[in-house]
Coordinates of C-alpha atoms in Angstrom, one line a residue:
A1 CA 44.8 -15.2 67.4
D2 CA 42.0 -16.7 65.4
E3 CA 43.3 -15.2 62.2
A4 CA 46.7 -16.8 62.8
K5 CA 45.1 -20.2 62.7
V6 CA 43.4 -19.7 59.3
I7 CA 44.7 -22.0 56.6
G8 CA 45.3 -20.0 53.5
A9 CA 46.0 -20.7 49.8
D10 CA 49.8 -20.9 50.5
D11 CA 49.1 -23.6 53.1
L12 CA 46.9 -25.6 50.7
R13 CA 49.5 -25.3 48.0
A14 CA 52.2 -26.5 50.4
A15 CA 50.0 -29.4 51.4
V16 CA 49.6 -30.4 47.7
Q17 CA 53.3 -30.2 47.1
A18 CA 54.0 -32.3 50.2
G19 CA 51.5 -34.9 49.1
V20 CA 49.2 -34.4 52.1
L21 CA 46.3 -33.4 49.7
N22 CA 45.7 -33.8 46.0
E23 CA 44.7 -30.9 43.7
A24 CA 41.0 -31.8 43.8
Q25 CA 40.9 -32.0 47.6
A26 CA 42.7 -28.7 48.0
A27 CA 40.4 -27.0 45.4
S28 CA 37.3 -28.3 47.2
L29 CA 38.5 -27.0 50.6
S30 CA 39.2 -23.6 49.1
A31 CA 35.8 -23.5 47.4
L32 CA 34.1 -24.5 50.6
A33 CA 35.9 -21.9 52.6
H34 CA 35.0 -19.1 50.1
D35 CA 31.4 -20.3 49.7
R36 CA 31.0 -20.1 53.4
A37 CA 32.2 -16.5 53.2
G38 CA 29.3 -15.8 50.9
R39 CA 31.2 -15.2 47.7
R40 CA 32.7 -17.0 44.7
A41 CA 36.0 -18.9 45.3
A42 CA 38.8 -16.5 44.7
L43 CA 42.4 -16.6 45.6
P44 CA 43.5 -13.7 47.8
V45 CA 46.7 -13.3 45.9
E46 CA 46.9 -11.3 42.7
D47 CA 49.8 -13.1 41.0
E48 CA 50.0 -16.4 39.2
P49 CA 51.5 -18.9 41.6
F50 CA 55.0 -19.7 40.5
E51 CA 58.1 -20.9 42.4
F52 CA 61.4 -21.2 40.7
F53 CA 63.4 -22.0 43.8
K54 CA 62.7 -22.0 47.5
G55 CA 65.9 -20.6 48.8
F56 CA 69.6 -20.1 48.0
S57 CA 70.3 -23.7 49.1
E58 CA 68.6 -24.9 45.9
I59 CA 70.8 -22.6 43.8
F60 CA 73.8 -24.0 45.6
V61 CA 72.8 -27.6 45.1
S62 CA 71.9 -26.9 41.4
V63 CA 75.4 -25.5 40.8
G64 CA 76.9 -28.6 42.4
L65 CA 74.7 -30.8 40.3
V66 CA 75.8 -29.1 37.1
I67 CA 79.5 -29.4 38.1
L68 CA 79.0 -33.1 39.0
L69 CA 77.3 -33.9 35.8
T70 CA 80.0 -32.1 33.8
G71 CA 82.7 -34.0 35.7
I72 CA 81.0 -37.3 35.0
A73 CA 80.6 -36.5 31.3
L74 CA 84.3 -35.6 31.1
L75 CA 85.4 -38.7 33.0
L76 CA 83.3 -41.0 30.9
G77 CA 84.5 -39.3 27.8
W78 CA 88.1 -40.0 28.9
F79 CA 87.4 -43.7 29.2
G80 CA 85.0 -43.8 26.2
G81 CA 85.3 -45.4 22.8
P82 CA 83.8 -44.9 19.4
L83 CA 80.2 -45.0 20.8
I84 CA 80.9 -42.3 23.3
L85 CA 78.2 -39.9 21.9
I86 CA 75.6 -42.7 22.4
V87 CA 76.7 -44.2 25.7
L88 CA 77.8 -41.0 27.5
P89 CA 74.5 -39.1 27.2
A90 CA 72.6 -42.2 28.1
I91 CA 74.6 -42.7 31.2
C92 CA 74.2 -39.0 32.2
A93 CA 70.4 -39.4 31.7
A94 CA 70.3 -42.5 33.9
I95 CA 72.3 -40.7 36.6
S96 CA 69.9 -37.8 36.4
W97 CA 66.9 -40.1 36.9
W98 CA 68.7 -41.7 39.8
W99 CA 69.4 -38.4 41.5
A100 CA 65.9 -37.1 40.9
T101 CA 64.5 -39.9 43.1
Y102 CA 66.2 -38.1 45.9
F103 CA 66.1 -34.4 45.0
T104 CA 62.6 -34.4 43.4
L105 CA 60.7 -37.1 45.2
E106 CA 62.2 -36.9 48.7
R107 CA 63.7 -33.4 49.1
R108 CA 61.1 -31.7 46.7
M109 CA 63.7 -29.1 45.6
N110 CA 62.5 -27.2 42.5
L111 CA 65.6 -25.8 40.9
P112 CA 67.7 -29.0 41.2
S113 CA 64.8 -30.9 39.8
M114 CA 64.7 -28.6 36.8
V115 CA 68.5 -29.1 36.3
L116 CA 68.1 -32.9 36.4
A117 CA 65.1 -32.9 34.1
G118 CA 67.0 -30.8 31.6
A119 CA 70.0 -33.1 31.8
F120 CA 67.9 -36.2 31.4
G121 CA 66.1 -34.8 28.3
A122 CA 69.3 -33.6 26.7
G123 CA 71.0 -36.9 27.4
V124 CA 68.2 -39.0 25.9
H125 CA 67.9 -36.7 22.9
L126 CA 71.6 -36.7 22.1
A127 CA 71.9 -40.5 22.5
A128 CA 68.9 -41.1 20.3
L129 CA 69.9 -38.6 17.7
T130 CA 73.4 -40.1 17.4
L131 CA 72.1 -43.6 17.3
L132 CA 69.6 -42.8 14.6
A133 CA 72.3 -41.0 12.6
Q134 CA 74.3 -44.2 12.3
G135 CA 71.5 -45.9 10.3
N136 CA 70.1 -45.3 6.8
L137 CA 67.4 -42.8 7.9
P138 CA 67.4 -39.5 6.0
E139 CA 68.4 -36.5 8.1
R140 CA 64.9 -35.1 8.4
G141 CA 63.7 -38.5 9.7
A142 CA 66.4 -38.8 12.2
F143 CA 65.8 -35.2 13.4
V144 CA 62.1 -35.9 13.9
L145 CA 62.3 -39.3 15.4
G146 CA 65.0 -38.2 17.8
A147 CA 62.7 -35.4 19.0
L148 CA 59.8 -37.9 19.4
I149 CA 61.9 -40.3 21.5
A150 CA 63.0 -37.4 23.7
M151 CA 59.3 -36.3 24.0
G152 CA 58.4 -39.9 25.2
A153 CA 61.2 -39.8 27.7
M154 CA 60.1 -36.5 29.1
A155 CA 56.5 -37.7 29.3
L156 CA 57.7 -40.7 31.3
W157 CA 59.7 -38.3 33.6
Y158 CA 56.5 -36.2 34.1
R159 CA 54.5 -39.2 34.9
H160 CA 57.0 -40.5 37.5
F161 CA 58.2 -37.3 39.1
R162 CA 55.2 -35.0 38.6
L163 CA 57.5 -32.1 37.8
P164 CA 55.7 -29.3 35.9
F165 CA 58.9 -28.0 34.3
S166 CA 59.4 -31.3 32.5
M167 CA 56.4 -30.4 30.3
F168 CA 58.3 -27.3 29.2
I169 CA 61.2 -29.5 28.0
L170 CA 58.7 -31.9 26.4
G171 CA 57.2 -29.0 24.5
L172 CA 60.5 -27.8 23.2
F173 CA 61.2 -31.3 21.7
G174 CA 57.7 -31.2 20.3
L175 CA 58.5 -27.9 18.6
Q176 CA 61.6 -29.5 17.1
A177 CA 59.6 -32.4 15.8
I178 CA 57.0 -30.1 14.1
Y179 CA 59.8 -28.0 12.6
G180 CA 61.4 -31.1 11.3
L181 CA 58.2 -32.2 9.7
T182 CA 57.1 -28.9 8.1
A183 CA 60.0 -26.4 7.9
S184 CA 62.5 -26.4 5.0
L185 CA 66.2 -26.0 5.6
E186 CA 66.0 -22.6 3.9
A187 CA 63.4 -21.4 6.4
I188 CA 65.4 -22.6 9.3
S189 CA 68.5 -20.8 8.0
D190 CA 66.5 -17.6 7.6
F191 CA 66.1 -17.5 11.4
T192 CA 69.7 -16.0 11.5
N193 CA 68.3 -12.9 9.7
G194 CA 66.8 -11.8 13.0
F195 CA 63.5 -10.2 14.0
A196 CA 63.2 -8.1 10.8
G197 CA 63.7 -11.1 8.6
G198 CA 60.1 -12.2 9.0
V199 CA 60.9 -15.8 10.0
F200 CA 57.5 -15.9 11.8
D201 CA 55.7 -14.3 8.8
L202 CA 53.1 -16.6 7.3
R203 CA 53.7 -15.0 3.9
N204 CA 57.5 -14.8 3.8
S205 CA 58.2 -18.1 5.6
P206 CA 55.0 -20.1 5.4
H207 CA 56.5 -23.5 6.4
F208 CA 58.4 -22.2 9.4
A209 CA 55.7 -19.9 10.6
M210 CA 52.9 -22.4 10.1
A211 CA 54.9 -24.9 12.2
T212 CA 55.2 -22.3 14.9
L213 CA 51.5 -21.6 14.7
I214 CA 50.5 -25.2 14.9
F215 CA 52.8 -25.8 17.9
G216 CA 51.4 -22.7 19.6
V217 CA 47.8 -23.9 19.2
I218 CA 48.7 -27.4 20.6
A219 CA 50.6 -25.9 23.5
F220 CA 47.8 -23.5 24.3
V221 CA 45.1 -26.2 24.2
A222 CA 47.3 -28.4 26.5
G223 CA 47.8 -25.5 28.9
M224 CA 44.1 -24.8 29.1
W225 CA 43.4 -28.4 29.8
F226 CA 45.7 -28.4 32.8
D227 CA 44.4 -24.9 33.8
T228 CA 40.8 -26.2 33.9
K229 CA 41.9 -29.1 36.1
D230 CA 43.1 -26.7 38.8
P231 CA 41.3 -23.3 38.4
H232 CA 42.3 -22.3 42.0
R233 CA 46.0 -22.8 41.0
L234 CA 47.0 -24.7 44.1
G235 CA 49.0 -27.6 42.7
R236 CA 50.8 -29.3 39.9
H237 CA 48.3 -28.9 37.1
A238 CA 48.4 -25.1 37.3
A239 CA 52.2 -25.1 37.4
T240 CA 52.3 -27.4 34.4
A241 CA 49.9 -25.0 32.6
F242 CA 52.2 -22.1 33.4
W243 CA 55.1 -23.7 31.5
L244 CA 52.9 -24.7 28.6
H245 CA 51.6 -21.1 28.2
M246 CA 55.2 -20.0 28.3
L247 CA 55.7 -22.0 25.2
A248 CA 52.4 -21.1 23.5
A249 CA 52.5 -17.4 24.1
P250 CA 55.6 -16.5 22.0
A251 CA 54.7 -19.0 19.3
L252 CA 51.2 -17.6 18.8
V253 CA 51.9 -13.9 19.4
N254 CA 55.0 -13.8 17.2
T255 CA 53.3 -15.6 14.3
V256 CA 50.1 -13.5 14.4
A257 CA 51.7 -10.1 15.2
M258 CA 54.7 -10.4 12.8
T259 CA 52.5 -11.5 9.9
L260 CA 50.2 -8.5 10.4
F261 CA 53.0 -6.0 11.2
N262 CA 54.9 -6.9 8.1
M263 CA 51.9 -5.8 6.0
G264 CA 53.0 -2.3 6.7
G265 CA 51.2 1.0 6.5
S266 CA 48.1 2.0 8.3
V267 CA 46.3 -1.3 7.5
G268 CA 49.1 -3.4 8.9
M269 CA 49.5 -1.3 12.0
T270 CA 45.7 -1.2 12.7
A271 CA 45.5 -4.9 12.2
T272 CA 48.4 -5.5 14.6
A273 CA 46.8 -3.2 17.2
L274 CA 43.5 -5.0 17.0
A275 CA 45.3 -8.4 17.3
L276 CA 47.2 -7.2 20.3
A277 CA 44.0 -6.0 21.9
L278 CA 42.4 -9.4 21.4
I279 CA 45.5 -11.1 22.8
A280 CA 45.3 -8.8 25.8
G281 CA 41.6 -9.7 26.3
L282 CA 42.5 -13.4 26.0
A283 CA 45.3 -13.0 28.6
L284 CA 42.9 -11.4 31.0
V285 CA 40.2 -14.0 30.5
I286 CA 42.5 -17.0 31.1
D287 CA 44.5 -15.0 33.7
R288 CA 47.9 -15.6 32.1
R289 CA 50.3 -12.7 31.7
S290 CA 52.7 -14.6 29.4
F291 CA 50.7 -13.7 26.3
L292 CA 51.0 -9.9 27.0
T293 CA 54.7 -10.3 27.9
A294 CA 55.3 -12.0 24.5
G295 CA 53.7 -9.0 22.7
I296 CA 55.5 -6.2 24.4
V297 CA 57.8 -5.6 21.5
Y298 CA 54.9 -5.3 19.1
V299 CA 53.0 -3.0 21.4
G300 CA 56.1 -0.8 21.4
L301 CA 56.2 -0.9 17.6
V302 CA 52.6 0.2 17.3
I303 CA 53.2 3.0 19.8
S304 CA 56.2 4.1 17.8
W305 CA 54.1 4.2 14.6
A306 CA 51.4 6.2 16.4
V307 CA 53.9 8.7 17.8
Q308 CA 56.2 9.1 14.8
G309 CA 54.6 7.4 11.8
D310 CA 57.0 5.8 9.3
G311 CA 59.7 8.4 9.9
D312 CA 62.9 8.0 12.1
G313 CA 62.8 9.6 15.5
G314 CA 65.5 10.9 17.9
I315 CA 66.0 10.5 21.6
G316 CA 62.8 12.3 22.4
H317 CA 60.9 9.9 20.1
W318 CA 62.3 6.8 21.9
A319 CA 61.8 8.4 25.3
T320 CA 58.1 9.0 24.5
I321 CA 57.7 5.4 23.4
L322 CA 59.3 4.1 26.6
L323 CA 57.2 6.3 28.8
I324 CA 53.9 5.3 27.1
L325 CA 54.9 1.6 27.0
G326 CA 56.1 1.6 30.6
F327 CA 52.9 3.3 31.8
F328 CA 50.8 0.8 29.9
I329 CA 52.6 -2.3 31.3
T330 CA 52.8 -0.9 34.8
A331 CA 49.1 0.1 34.9
L332 CA 48.0 -3.2 33.4
G333 CA 50.0 -5.1 36.0
T334 CA 48.8 -3.0 38.9
W335 CA 45.1 -3.2 38.1
W336 CA 45.1 -6.6 36.5
V337 CA 42.7 -8.1 39.0
P338 CA 39.9 -5.4 38.9
L339 CA 40.3 -5.2 35.1
R340 CA 39.8 -9.0 34.8
G341 CA 36.9 -8.9 37.1
R342 CA 35.1 -6.3 35.0
L343 CA 35.8 -8.1 31.8
M344 CA 34.6 -11.5 33.1
R345 CA 31.4 -10.0 34.5
A346 CA 30.8 -8.2 31.2
L347 CA 31.3 -11.4 29.1
P348 CA 28.2 -13.6 28.7
N349 CA 28.4 -17.2 29.9
F350 CA 30.4 -19.4 27.6
P351 CA 31.5 -23.1 27.8
G352 CA 34.4 -23.4 30.2
K353 CA 33.9 -20.0 31.9
A354 CA 33.2 -21.6 35.3
S355 CA 36.4 -23.7 35.0
L356 CA 38.6 -20.6 34.6
P357 CA 40.3 -19.0 37.6
P358 CA 37.7 -17.3 39.8
Y359 CA 37.4 -13.5 39.7
G360 CA 36.6 -11.2 42.5
A361 CA 33.3 -9.3 42.9

């Protein structure tokens, strides 16, 4: 009976989302409870808190919102004039803001809020881009300025609605702005060559790859800033960091790993393996699995080289790779918490270590 009355991490997280407590108060309560238990503050759950939707009702409402917004766009397009590509997206963005005051602030529905945030960002961006294209700005200037305007709009959305997912959209527009400033048109077109084209290779596509690397570093630093604001991962800051790391991980991992992998031979494979090991260590230290998820393909390529070398293999070759890769990922996911605890205890104290998510004894 007493255990049923205990307020756990899920209750604190729900209290933060409902506005009963703020992140600092919830973290303080959690720390106090665990300190009284005689150990460091640690969440009882093993996974990173993440909630895409709370129930099927949110999926149902989201589908309805998409249909409604599409209908409004078609209706306005039917009545529209020559400025339709400016006015129509702006009106859809305004409607999205209006509806978010209900679905986000009052109902606190996750998936519908994401749909509305995406519609708002897309509407502002398209309207701004079309308006800028009517002037005398060069194409690159209009491309960058349109992205910056959309970033400002999403920053305003985040400030008003406190929706973590809006930071993900803001980051995408930031990536567009950085590409527009640094990448050549030839580098962007090279993206169609696919994975083997080396679009993220710092040697083959220096402008495009450097832009990705710069963006990844910025997104990672921003994600860590939000993470250290909520190390117990009870509220909005941790959820915001989740989306920023979702942007940072593929940008950083792809740039580093592809550059080293394309060196080829034993040197390239060894360097790639060492880089992936460092990335795995970083993922464990900051307790974010997105960095390892982004590197799964490269882990498989290194395993393939270790099993077969530079030659071509058959079904048995690929089966062996899948078995090893699957075992590695499953084992790491299963024993993530004890592995992280051992690594954190083995590492000396460094600035910010106490602000990272707690690790169990």
